[in-house]
GROMACS .gro file of C-alpha atoms in nm:
model
  469
    1ARG     CA    1   6.025   2.805   1.423
    2GLU     CA    2   5.867   2.818   1.076
    3ALA     CA    3   5.650   2.519   1.133
    4GLU     CA    4   5.542   2.653   1.464
    5ALA     CA    5   5.432   2.960   1.304
    6PHE     CA    6   5.239   2.783   1.067
    7LYS     CA    7   5.078   2.601   1.352
    8GLU     CA    8   4.995   2.912   1.541
    9GLN     CA    9   4.826   3.060   1.243
   10GLY     CA   10   4.655   2.729   1.201
   11ASN     CA   11   4.534   2.764   1.550
   12ALA     CA   12   4.403   3.127   1.499
   13TYR     CA   13   4.192   2.996   1.224
   14TYR     CA   14   4.073   2.703   1.416
   15ALA     CA   15   3.954   2.962   1.685
   16LYS     CA   16   3.751   3.171   1.434
   17LYS     CA   17   3.627   2.844   1.321
   18ASP     CA   18   3.734   2.898   0.961
   19TYR     CA   19   3.842   2.536   0.938
   20ASN     CA   20   3.953   2.527   0.553
   21GLU     CA   21   4.224   2.798   0.632
   22ALA     CA   22   4.339   2.605   0.958
   23PHE     CA   23   4.373   2.295   0.756
   24ASN     CA   24   4.617   2.461   0.474
   25TYR     CA   25   4.809   2.612   0.776
   26TYR     CA   26   4.857   2.285   0.964
   27THR     CA   27   4.927   2.123   0.644
   28LYS     CA   28   5.216   2.375   0.588
   29ALA     CA   29   5.341   2.308   0.958
   30ILE     CA   30   5.336   1.930   0.854
   31ASP     CA   31   5.511   1.991   0.530
   32THR     CA   32   5.798   2.186   0.729
   33CYS     CA   33   5.817   1.944   0.995
   34PRO     CA   34   5.665   1.596   0.897
   35ASN     CA   35   5.758   1.422   1.270
   36ASN     CA   36   5.588   1.632   1.491
   37ALA     CA   37   5.270   1.441   1.641
   38SER     CA   38   5.100   1.751   1.729
   39TYR     CA   39   5.062   1.890   1.373
   40TYR     CA   40   4.898   1.575   1.251
   41GLY     CA   41   4.677   1.580   1.581
   42ASN     CA   42   4.574   1.954   1.515
   43ARG     CA   43   4.508   1.867   1.149
   44ALA     CA   44   4.292   1.574   1.263
   45ALA     CA   45   4.080   1.775   1.451
   46THR     CA   46   4.027   2.018   1.196
   47LEU     CA   47   3.920   1.710   0.949
   48MET     CA   48   3.684   1.594   1.215
   49MET     CA   49   3.533   1.959   1.219
   50LEU     CA   50   3.493   1.943   0.826
   51GLY     CA   51   3.343   1.604   0.866
   52ARG     CA   52   3.624   1.435   0.658
   53PHE     CA   53   3.674   1.136   0.953
   54ARG     CA   54   3.866   0.893   0.707
   55GLU     CA   55   4.150   1.158   0.659
   56ALA     CA   56   4.123   1.266   1.007
   57LEU     CA   57   4.175   0.917   1.098
   58GLU     CA   58   4.459   0.877   0.930
   59ASP     CA   59   4.641   1.193   1.060
   60ALA     CA   60   4.525   1.047   1.425
   61GLN     CA   61   4.684   0.752   1.347
   62GLN     CA   62   5.000   0.914   1.237
   63SER     CA   63   4.999   1.127   1.554
   64VAL     CA   64   5.011   0.813   1.780
   65ARG     CA   65   5.243   0.650   1.564
   66LEU     CA   66   5.507   0.937   1.631
   67ASP     CA   67   5.421   0.979   1.994
   68ASP     CA   68   5.235   0.665   2.173
   69SER     CA   69   5.177   0.872   2.481
   70PHE     CA   70   5.006   1.157   2.303
   71VAL     CA   71   4.666   1.147   2.478
   72ARG     CA   72   4.501   1.391   2.248
   73GLY     CA   73   4.582   1.141   1.936
   74HIS     CA   74   4.443   0.849   2.082
   75LEU     CA   75   4.123   1.024   2.189
   76ARG     CA   76   4.090   1.153   1.838
   77GLU     CA   77   4.172   0.835   1.668
   78GLY     CA   78   3.880   0.693   1.896
   79LYS     CA   79   3.651   0.947   1.813
   80CYS     CA   80   3.689   0.895   1.459
   81HIS     CA   81   3.652   0.545   1.456
   82LEU     CA   82   3.343   0.599   1.674
   83SER     CA   83   3.215   0.848   1.431
   84LEU     CA   84   3.282   0.584   1.139
   85GLY     CA   85   3.076   0.326   1.334
   86ASN     CA   86   3.388   0.100   1.437
   87ALA     CA   87   3.299   0.102   1.816
   88MET     CA   88   3.524  -0.202   1.898
   89ALA     CA   89   3.833  -0.006   1.748
   90ALA     CA   90   3.736   0.319   1.908
   91SER     CA   91   3.690   0.122   2.257
   92ARG     CA   92   4.046  -0.002   2.241
   93CYS     CA   93   4.170   0.400   2.163
   94PHE     CA   94   3.968   0.510   2.487
   95GLN     CA   95   4.114   0.226   2.710
   96ARG     CA   96   4.460   0.337   2.584
   97VAL     CA   97   4.404   0.739   2.672
   98LEU     CA   98   4.289   0.540   3.034
   99GLU     CA   99   4.599   0.366   3.059
  100LEU     CA  100   4.783   0.689   2.992
  101ASP     CA  101   4.558   0.907   3.221
  102HIS     CA  102   4.315   0.680   3.403
  103LYS     CA  103   4.120   0.998   3.541
  104ASN     CA  104   4.051   1.141   3.148
  105THR     CA  105   3.663   1.195   3.196
  106GLN     CA  106   3.637   1.229   2.804
  107ALA     CA  107   3.779   0.886   2.749
  108GLN     CA  108   3.543   0.746   3.020
  109GLN     CA  109   3.232   0.904   2.856
  110GLU     CA  110   3.344   0.806   2.497
  111LEU     CA  111   3.404   0.435   2.602
  112LYS     CA  112   3.051   0.420   2.735
  113ASN     CA  113   2.945   0.563   2.404
  114ALA     CA  114   3.118   0.295   2.226
  115ALA     CA  115   2.946   0.054   2.428
  116THR     CA  116   2.585   0.194   2.367
  117VAL     CA  117   2.659   0.167   1.978
  118LEU     CA  118   2.786  -0.182   2.009
  119GLU     CA  119   2.438  -0.272   2.222
  120TYR     CA  120   2.259  -0.114   1.941
  121GLU     CA  121   2.430  -0.310   1.661
  122LYS     CA  122   2.327  -0.636   1.842
  123ILE     CA  123   1.992  -0.554   1.903
  124ALA     CA  124   1.946  -0.425   1.532
  125GLU     CA  125   2.097  -0.782   1.400
  126VAL     CA  126   1.858  -0.983   1.591
  127ASP     CA  127   1.550  -0.745   1.505
  128PHE     CA  128   1.652  -0.748   1.126
  129GLU     CA  129   1.637  -1.125   1.119
  130LYS     CA  130   1.292  -1.115   1.319
  131ARG     CA  131   1.178  -0.857   1.037
  132ASP     CA  132   1.093  -0.626   1.277
  133PHE     CA  133   1.209  -0.321   1.071
  134ARG     CA  134   1.077  -0.026   1.242
  135LYS     CA  135   1.297  -0.122   1.555
  136VAL     CA  136   1.611  -0.152   1.366
  137VAL     CA  137   1.540   0.195   1.186
  138PHE     CA  138   1.503   0.295   1.590
  139CYS     CA  139   1.846   0.148   1.689
  140MET     CA  140   1.999   0.268   1.393
  141ASP     CA  141   1.896   0.642   1.450
  142ARG     CA  142   2.051   0.597   1.790
  143ALA     CA  143   2.366   0.467   1.682
  144LEU     CA  144   2.420   0.747   1.427
  145GLU     CA  145   2.404   1.003   1.709
  146PHE     CA  146   2.714   0.867   1.807
  147ALA     CA  147   2.853   0.727   1.467
  148PRO     CA  148   2.717   1.013   1.224
  149ALA     CA  149   2.957   0.920   0.924
  150CYS     CA  150   2.906   0.536   0.943
  151HIS     CA  151   2.775   0.453   0.607
  152ARG     CA  152   2.731   0.117   0.719
  153PHE     CA  153   2.430   0.205   0.966
  154LYS     CA  154   2.260   0.444   0.716
  155ILE     CA  155   2.266   0.175   0.450
  156LEU     CA  156   2.098  -0.058   0.708
  157LYS     CA  157   1.880   0.203   0.795
  158ALA     CA  158   1.787   0.268   0.432
  159GLU     CA  159   1.715  -0.089   0.359
  160CYS     CA  160   1.460  -0.115   0.639
  161LEU     CA  161   1.281   0.203   0.548
  162ALA     CA  162   1.257   0.022   0.171
  163LEU     CA  163   1.121  -0.277   0.325
  164LEU     CA  164   0.872  -0.048   0.522
  165GLY     CA  165   0.750   0.122   0.225
  166ARG     CA  166   0.926   0.451   0.315
  167TYR     CA  167   1.055   0.461  -0.023
  168PRO     CA  168   1.145   0.848  -0.039
  169GLU     CA  169   1.317   0.847   0.299
  170ALA     CA  170   1.525   0.538   0.198
  171GLN     CA  171   1.642   0.684  -0.152
  172SER     CA  172   1.723   1.010   0.019
  173VAL     CA  173   1.971   0.823   0.253
  174ALA     CA  174   2.114   0.604  -0.028
  175SER     CA  175   2.146   0.910  -0.278
  176ASP     CA  176   2.352   1.090   0.011
  177ILE     CA  177   2.596   0.822   0.048
  178LEU     CA  178   2.618   0.755  -0.379
  179ARG     CA  179   2.706   1.150  -0.399
  180MET     CA  180   2.997   1.096  -0.150
  181ASP     CA  181   3.100   0.759  -0.288
  182SER     CA  182   2.937   0.646  -0.631
  183THR     CA  183   3.058   0.303  -0.618
  184ASN     CA  184   2.918   0.203  -0.313
  185ALA     CA  185   2.749  -0.145  -0.394
  186ASP     CA  186   2.531  -0.136  -0.077
  187ALA     CA  187   2.392   0.227  -0.176
  188LEU     CA  188   2.329   0.094  -0.512
  189TYR     CA  189   2.156  -0.184  -0.401
  190VAL     CA  190   1.905   0.006  -0.181
  191ARG     CA  191   1.870   0.260  -0.450
  192GLY     CA  192   1.752  -0.036  -0.674
  193LEU     CA  193   1.548  -0.198  -0.402
  194CYS     CA  194   1.331   0.163  -0.368
  195LEU     CA  195   1.252   0.136  -0.755
  196TYR     CA  196   1.225  -0.243  -0.731
  197TYR     CA  197   0.928  -0.196  -0.452
  198GLU     CA  198   0.763   0.106  -0.655
  199ASP     CA  199   0.717  -0.109  -0.935
  200CYS     CA  200   0.997   0.041  -1.153
  201ILE     CA  201   1.127  -0.320  -1.225
  202GLU     CA  202   1.342  -0.237  -1.514
  203LYS     CA  203   1.522   0.074  -1.361
  204ALA     CA  204   1.591  -0.136  -1.044
  205VAL     CA  205   1.765  -0.418  -1.253
  206GLN     CA  206   2.011  -0.146  -1.365
  207PHE     CA  207   2.099  -0.044  -1.027
  208PHE     CA  208   2.140  -0.434  -0.902
  209VAL     CA  209   2.347  -0.482  -1.179
  210GLN     CA  210   2.560  -0.173  -1.116
  211ALA     CA  211   2.588  -0.305  -0.757
  212LEU     CA  212   2.707  -0.623  -0.865
  213ARG     CA  213   2.968  -0.501  -1.079
  214MET     CA  214   3.103  -0.331  -0.786
  215ALA     CA  215   3.059  -0.621  -0.562
  216PRO     CA  216   3.036  -0.969  -0.762
  217ASP     CA  217   2.950  -1.143  -0.454
  218HIS     CA  218   2.678  -0.905  -0.301
  219GLU     CA  219   2.412  -1.195  -0.200
  220LYS     CA  220   2.121  -0.942  -0.161
  221ALA     CA  221   2.169  -0.732  -0.481
  222CYS     CA  222   2.198  -1.101  -0.669
  223LEU     CA  223   1.866  -1.227  -0.493
  224ALA     CA  224   1.681  -0.888  -0.571
  225CYS     CA  225   1.806  -0.891  -0.945
  226ARG     CA  226   1.715  -1.265  -0.995
  227ASN     CA  227   1.342  -1.191  -0.852
  228ALA     CA  228   1.314  -0.830  -1.031
  229LYS     CA  229   1.411  -1.034  -1.373
  230ALA     CA  230   1.166  -1.316  -1.292
  231LEU     CA  231   0.878  -1.083  -1.175
  232LYS     CA  232   0.898  -0.867  -1.495
  233ALA     CA  233   0.890  -1.187  -1.721
  234LYS     CA  234   0.615  -1.369  -1.525
  235LYS     CA  235   0.390  -1.038  -1.536
  236GLU     CA  236   0.475  -0.942  -1.901
  237ASP     CA  237   0.371  -1.332  -1.989
  238GLY     CA  238   0.045  -1.303  -1.789
  239ASN     CA  239  -0.044  -0.950  -1.988
  240LYS     CA  240   0.046  -1.104  -2.335
  241ALA     CA  241  -0.201  -1.406  -2.235
  242PHE     CA  242  -0.474  -1.190  -2.138
  243LYS     CA  243  -0.444  -0.984  -2.432
  244LYS     CA  244  -0.466  -1.306  -2.646
  245GLY     CA  245  -0.798  -1.404  -2.456
  246ASN     CA  246  -0.624  -1.711  -2.291
  247TYR     CA  247  -0.756  -1.615  -1.945
  248LYS     CA  248  -0.662  -1.971  -1.803
  249LEU     CA  249  -0.296  -1.922  -1.913
  250ALA     CA  250  -0.286  -1.559  -1.775
  251TYR     CA  251  -0.439  -1.675  -1.476
  252GLU     CA  252  -0.184  -1.925  -1.404
  253LEU     CA  253   0.103  -1.692  -1.479
  254TYR     CA  254   0.006  -1.424  -1.254
  255THR     CA  255  -0.060  -1.691  -0.952
  256GLU     CA  256   0.306  -1.787  -1.008
  257ALA     CA  257   0.463  -1.418  -1.026
  258LEU     CA  258   0.259  -1.376  -0.695
  259GLY     CA  259   0.490  -1.652  -0.542
  260ILE     CA  260   0.819  -1.498  -0.630
  261ASP     CA  261   0.845  -1.194  -0.374
  262PRO     CA  262   0.580  -1.197  -0.106
  263ASN     CA  263   0.761  -0.840  -0.021
  264ASN     CA  264   0.722  -0.652  -0.316
  265ILE     CA  265   0.378  -0.465  -0.230
  266LYS     CA  266   0.321  -0.259  -0.541
  267THR     CA  267   0.367  -0.513  -0.785
  268ASN     CA  268   0.195  -0.791  -0.605
  269ALA     CA  269  -0.103  -0.547  -0.547
  270LYS     CA  270  -0.123  -0.471  -0.947
  271LEU     CA  271  -0.083  -0.906  -0.991
  272TYR     CA  272  -0.351  -0.935  -0.769
  273CYS     CA  273  -0.555  -0.682  -0.962
  274ASN     CA  274  -0.474  -0.836  -1.285
  275ARG     CA  275  -0.591  -1.178  -1.161
  276GLY     CA  276  -0.925  -1.028  -1.038
  277THR     CA  277  -0.961  -0.920  -1.407
  278VAL     CA  278  -0.913  -1.261  -1.546
  279ASN     CA  279  -1.155  -1.387  -1.276
  280SER     CA  280  -1.397  -1.156  -1.378
  281LYS     CA  281  -1.385  -1.258  -1.740
  282LEU     CA  282  -1.410  -1.616  -1.613
  283ARG     CA  283  -1.737  -1.501  -1.444
  284LYS     CA  284  -1.573  -1.592  -1.101
  285LEU     CA  285  -1.676  -1.275  -0.936
  286GLU     CA  286  -1.662  -1.396  -0.594
  287GLU     CA  287  -1.288  -1.506  -0.657
  288ALA     CA  288  -1.258  -1.153  -0.834
  289ILE     CA  289  -1.372  -0.944  -0.539
  290ASP     CA  290  -1.116  -1.153  -0.311
  291ASP     CA  291  -0.825  -1.084  -0.543
  292CYS     CA  292  -0.896  -0.707  -0.562
  293THR     CA  293  -0.949  -0.716  -0.178
  294ASN     CA  294  -0.602  -0.843  -0.143
  295ALA     CA  295  -0.464  -0.587  -0.374
  296VAL     CA  296  -0.615  -0.286  -0.198
  297LYS     CA  297  -0.507  -0.440   0.142
  298LEU     CA  298  -0.147  -0.442  -0.028
  299ASP     CA  299  -0.214  -0.055  -0.155
  300ASP     CA  300  -0.522   0.122  -0.037
  301THR     CA  301  -0.436   0.380  -0.267
  302TYR     CA  302  -0.500   0.145  -0.565
  303VAL     CA  303  -0.793   0.305  -0.786
  304LYS     CA  304  -0.794   0.049  -1.031
  305ALA     CA  305  -0.835  -0.234  -0.789
  306TYR     CA  306  -1.139  -0.033  -0.608
  307LEU     CA  307  -1.298   0.009  -0.963
  308ARG     CA  308  -1.269  -0.351  -1.048
  309ARG     CA  309  -1.408  -0.479  -0.722
  310ALA     CA  310  -1.711  -0.228  -0.734
  311GLN     CA  311  -1.804  -0.349  -1.060
  312CYS     CA  312  -1.812  -0.706  -0.932
  313TYR     CA  313  -2.021  -0.605  -0.630
  314MET     CA  314  -2.251  -0.432  -0.881
  315ASP     CA  315  -2.230  -0.786  -1.081
  316THR     CA  316  -2.312  -0.990  -0.779
  317GLU     CA  317  -2.574  -0.708  -0.654
  318GLN     CA  318  -2.380  -0.618  -0.389
  319TYR     CA  319  -2.470  -0.240  -0.401
  320GLU     CA  320  -2.373  -0.119  -0.046
  321ASP     CA  321  -2.019  -0.249  -0.118
  322ALA     CA  322  -2.015  -0.115  -0.443
  323VAL     CA  323  -2.128   0.249  -0.320
  324ARG     CA  324  -1.855   0.236  -0.050
  325ASP     CA  325  -1.567   0.150  -0.304
  326TYR     CA  326  -1.707   0.439  -0.551
  327GLU     CA  327  -1.709   0.656  -0.277
  328LYS     CA  328  -1.354   0.594  -0.210
  329VAL     CA  329  -1.263   0.600  -0.561
  330TYR     CA  330  -1.453   0.954  -0.614
  331GLN     CA  331  -1.281   1.095  -0.284
  332THR     CA  332  -0.946   1.024  -0.447
  333GLU     CA  333  -1.011   1.110  -0.792
  334LYS     CA  334  -1.313   1.366  -0.849
  335THR     CA  335  -1.371   1.307  -1.225
  336LYS     CA  336  -1.747   1.313  -1.407
  337GLU     CA  337  -1.691   0.952  -1.485
  338HIS     CA  338  -1.625   0.837  -1.117
  339LYS     CA  339  -1.923   1.070  -0.990
  340GLN     CA  340  -2.149   0.897  -1.265
  341LEU     CA  341  -2.049   0.554  -1.125
  342LEU     CA  342  -2.108   0.629  -0.765
  343LYS     CA  343  -2.439   0.778  -0.863
  344ASN     CA  344  -2.536   0.445  -1.063
  345ALA     CA  345  -2.436   0.250  -0.756
  346GLN     CA  346  -2.648   0.445  -0.548
  347VAL     CA  347  -2.942   0.430  -0.756
  348GLU     CA  348  -2.904   0.036  -0.780
  349LEU     CA  349  -2.888   0.038  -0.391
  350LYS     CA  350  -3.170   0.232  -0.350
  351LYS     CA  351  -3.405   0.011  -0.618
  352SER     CA  352  -3.264  -0.289  -0.426
  353LYS     CA  353  -3.414  -0.190  -0.105
  354ARG     CA  354  -3.746  -0.162  -0.260
  355LYS     CA  355  -4.006  -0.433  -0.367
  356ASP     CA  356  -3.876  -0.609  -0.691
  357TYR     CA  357  -4.213  -0.551  -0.891
  358TYR     CA  358  -4.047  -0.773  -1.185
  359LYS     CA  359  -3.979  -1.074  -0.943
  360ILE     CA  360  -4.323  -1.039  -0.783
  361LEU     CA  361  -4.498  -1.103  -1.133
  362GLY     CA  362  -4.220  -1.327  -1.235
  363VAL     CA  363  -4.089  -1.145  -1.545
  364ASN     CA  364  -3.805  -0.975  -1.663
  365LYS     CA  365  -3.684  -0.608  -1.699
  366ASN     CA  366  -3.792  -0.626  -2.070
  367ALA     CA  367  -4.097  -0.786  -2.044
  368SER     CA  368  -4.351  -0.646  -2.295
  369GLU     CA  369  -4.720  -0.499  -2.192
  370ASP     CA  370  -4.881  -0.837  -2.295
  371GLU     CA  371  -4.614  -1.030  -2.090
  372ILE     CA  372  -4.681  -0.827  -1.789
  373LYS     CA  373  -5.075  -0.860  -1.822
  374LYS     CA  374  -5.032  -1.246  -1.874
  375ALA     CA  375  -4.812  -1.243  -1.572
  376TYR     CA  376  -5.069  -1.022  -1.362
  377ARG     CA  377  -5.352  -1.264  -1.471
  378LYS     CA  378  -5.173  -1.567  -1.353
  379ARG     CA  379  -5.061  -1.455  -1.022
  380ALA     CA  380  -5.359  -1.275  -0.906
  381LEU     CA  381  -5.557  -1.588  -0.964
  382MET     CA  382  -5.295  -1.792  -0.783
  383HIS     CA  383  -5.303  -1.548  -0.488
  384HIS     CA  384  -5.661  -1.433  -0.470
  385PRO     CA  385  -5.794  -1.439  -0.101
  386ASP     CA  386  -6.108  -1.653  -0.214
  387ARG     CA  387  -5.921  -1.918  -0.341
  388HIS     CA  388  -5.745  -1.972  -0.004
  389SER     CA  389  -6.041  -1.887   0.210
  390GLY     CA  390  -6.029  -2.286   0.341
  391ALA     CA  391  -5.655  -2.249   0.436
  392SER     CA  392  -5.525  -2.158   0.780
  393ALA     CA  393  -5.543  -1.794   0.914
  394GLU     CA  394  -5.152  -1.779   0.869
  395VAL     CA  395  -5.165  -1.884   0.505
  396GLN     CA  396  -5.454  -1.669   0.452
  397LYS     CA  397  -5.280  -1.376   0.577
  398GLU     CA  398  -4.962  -1.460   0.374
  399GLU     CA  399  -5.176  -1.499   0.040
  400GLU     CA  400  -5.349  -1.172   0.127
  401LYS     CA  401  -5.005  -1.008   0.109
  402LYS     CA  402  -4.860  -1.166  -0.216
  403PHE     CA  403  -5.206  -1.069  -0.368
  404LYS     CA  404  -5.182  -0.696  -0.267
  405GLU     CA  405  -4.830  -0.703  -0.385
  406VAL     CA  406  -4.902  -0.855  -0.731
  407GLY     CA  407  -5.147  -0.537  -0.768
  408GLU     CA  408  -4.912  -0.325  -0.666
  409ALA     CA  409  -4.661  -0.451  -0.921
  410PHE     CA  410  -4.913  -0.460  -1.227
  411THR     CA  411  -5.041  -0.082  -1.108
  412ILE     CA  412  -4.674   0.001  -1.144
  413LEU     CA  413  -4.524  -0.164  -1.463
  414SER     CA  414  -4.857  -0.143  -1.656
  415ASP     CA  415  -4.817   0.242  -1.666
  416PRO     CA  416  -4.539   0.369  -1.876
  417LYS     CA  417  -4.466   0.669  -1.685
  418LYS     CA  418  -4.480   0.502  -1.348
  419LYS     CA  419  -4.244   0.226  -1.497
  420ALA     CA  420  -4.007   0.472  -1.600
  421ARG     CA  421  -3.979   0.629  -1.285
  422TYR     CA  422  -3.946   0.293  -1.107
  423ASP     CA  423  -3.678   0.173  -1.344
  424SER     CA  424  -3.470   0.519  -1.308
  425GLY     CA  425  -3.485   0.426  -0.908
  426GLN     CA  426  -3.750   0.736  -0.822
  427ASP     CA  427  -3.923   0.717  -0.508
  428LEU     CA  428  -4.292   0.668  -0.615
  429GLU     CA  429  -4.430   0.776  -0.309
  430GLU     CA  430  -4.280   1.077  -0.352
  431ASP     CA  431  -4.442   1.112  -0.678
  432GLY     CA  432  -4.758   1.095  -0.512
  433LEU     CA  433  -4.847   0.704  -0.534
  434ASN     CA  434  -4.917   0.582  -0.176
  435MET     CA  435  -4.906   0.215  -0.171
  436GLY     CA  436  -5.023   0.191   0.188
  437GLU     CA  437  -5.375   0.300   0.097
  438PHE     CA  438  -5.347   0.075  -0.226
  439ASP     CA  439  -5.674  -0.157  -0.279
  440PRO     CA  440  -5.564  -0.445  -0.504
  441ASN     CA  441  -5.930  -0.574  -0.510
  442ASN     CA  442  -6.021  -0.271  -0.747
  443ILE     CA  443  -5.731  -0.357  -0.999
  444PHE     CA  444  -5.850  -0.713  -1.000
  445LYS     CA  445  -6.224  -0.613  -1.091
  446ALA     CA  446  -6.101  -0.354  -1.381
  447PHE     CA  447  -5.889  -0.617  -1.514
  448PHE     CA  448  -6.147  -0.900  -1.512
  449SER     CA  449  -6.456  -0.682  -1.561
  450GLY     CA  450  -6.644  -0.687  -1.883
  451PRO     CA  451  -6.703  -0.963  -2.153
  452GLY     CA  452  -6.482  -1.282  -2.104
  453GLY     CA  453  -6.485  -1.166  -1.723
  454PHE     CA  454  -6.417  -1.413  -1.427
  455SER     CA  455  -6.621  -1.493  -1.101
  456PHE     CA  456  -6.563  -1.752  -0.835
  457GLU     CA  457  -6.849  -2.018  -0.782
  458ALA     CA  458  -6.879  -2.234  -0.476
  459SER     CA  459  -6.893  -2.598  -0.540
  460GLY     CA  460  -6.919  -2.724  -0.157
  461PRO     CA  461  -6.768  -2.571   0.160
  462GLY     CA  462  -6.439  -2.419   0.112
  463ASN     CA  463  -6.388  -2.542  -0.252
  464PHE     CA  464  -6.389  -2.300  -0.522
  465PHE     CA  465  -6.344  -2.338  -0.925
  466PHE     CA  466  -6.282  -2.058  -1.177
  467GLN     CA  467  -6.549  -2.005  -1.437
  468PHE     CA  468  -6.476  -1.766  -1.741
  469GLY     CA  469  -6.727  -1.577  -1.986
   0.00000   0.00000   0.00000
């Protein structure tokens, strides 16, 4: 009678959803009368409401050991097995219920739920081998609707989230499990995996080592630990070689490091960028651009890789690409330095679309006033229309065009103010210099007039010779 009184009090608290008090009174009933199946069954139900499925499973199993015909006991045992992710054991329990009560609709539905979980498990196993991690996450989410307390499903989901680069979500799942069970080797492995993929390799190794202490035969933790140590060592050796100026060795070490683990996206992005830096030092600029491109493919937020590639584009006069990269950088980090880099690239792009007057005269950008004059004299005589009067109409047209360009170039580069504006990328037409109305003959006459001047004289049809005073 005393045990029944405790049970009734437990039922009252259960009805009020005060499951902790209900648990206490069911425990008193069991202590008073330890061979009553219904007391264990009731306490199992209470533990299930508290989310303590492993303890609930023990009580449910004890209830059916005491009374194998206890339908509710078998139902609760099956429900605990299913919640913990053991769908096969759950199916056996629900089948036992149907043996006792073939019309039990709850058992029929739960049997279908268990079959659904088994199906999702099978699909996830196949998809994991195919590396279709999104599909595995989907399957585990569906399975966890029926098995909310299954650590195995949660760990598989977390591992796939990590492999998809969704590190905060993966860490959250692993951390929740570790709060309940700090010795869970799988959760320790996933926690380490997230750190490893976020390029926190040293911390990752600590978690892998801890996982291996809990489960020395944990194959994934063992492989990840080995890769992490090898990657860290190769990367550090490459950095040391680079600092010493041994670029060839640095290139080889970074290349070896890139072959260790293709799944480690963030670290590999840094390795590609580092190798790109090495290639730029070796003046292999196209190779450097390719490396930086691989880096940003892996991590499209990697500012350093964009900056390195943009500089290589500048060095190879690919200004449109440089502007695009600097714009990306400035959108990400609006600093004065990045703004200036973008502005410089835009100026060079604008300059690249104009005529290159230095190239037209055949001088470099640091040419002196005398060198510019000598170059003009040479090119003006070379392309003067009178010299090509006997040529075809097509050739004459081309030489007239070049003669005009030579005059334009001299007009700009021989005037210090115009030259400065040209060098700074300013639009000369905006400054009032309209090259469309420019007459190159005026420059030619002015240049060659006076003492020591120049004239063309005929020596026969279509033939000319140069005569200087």
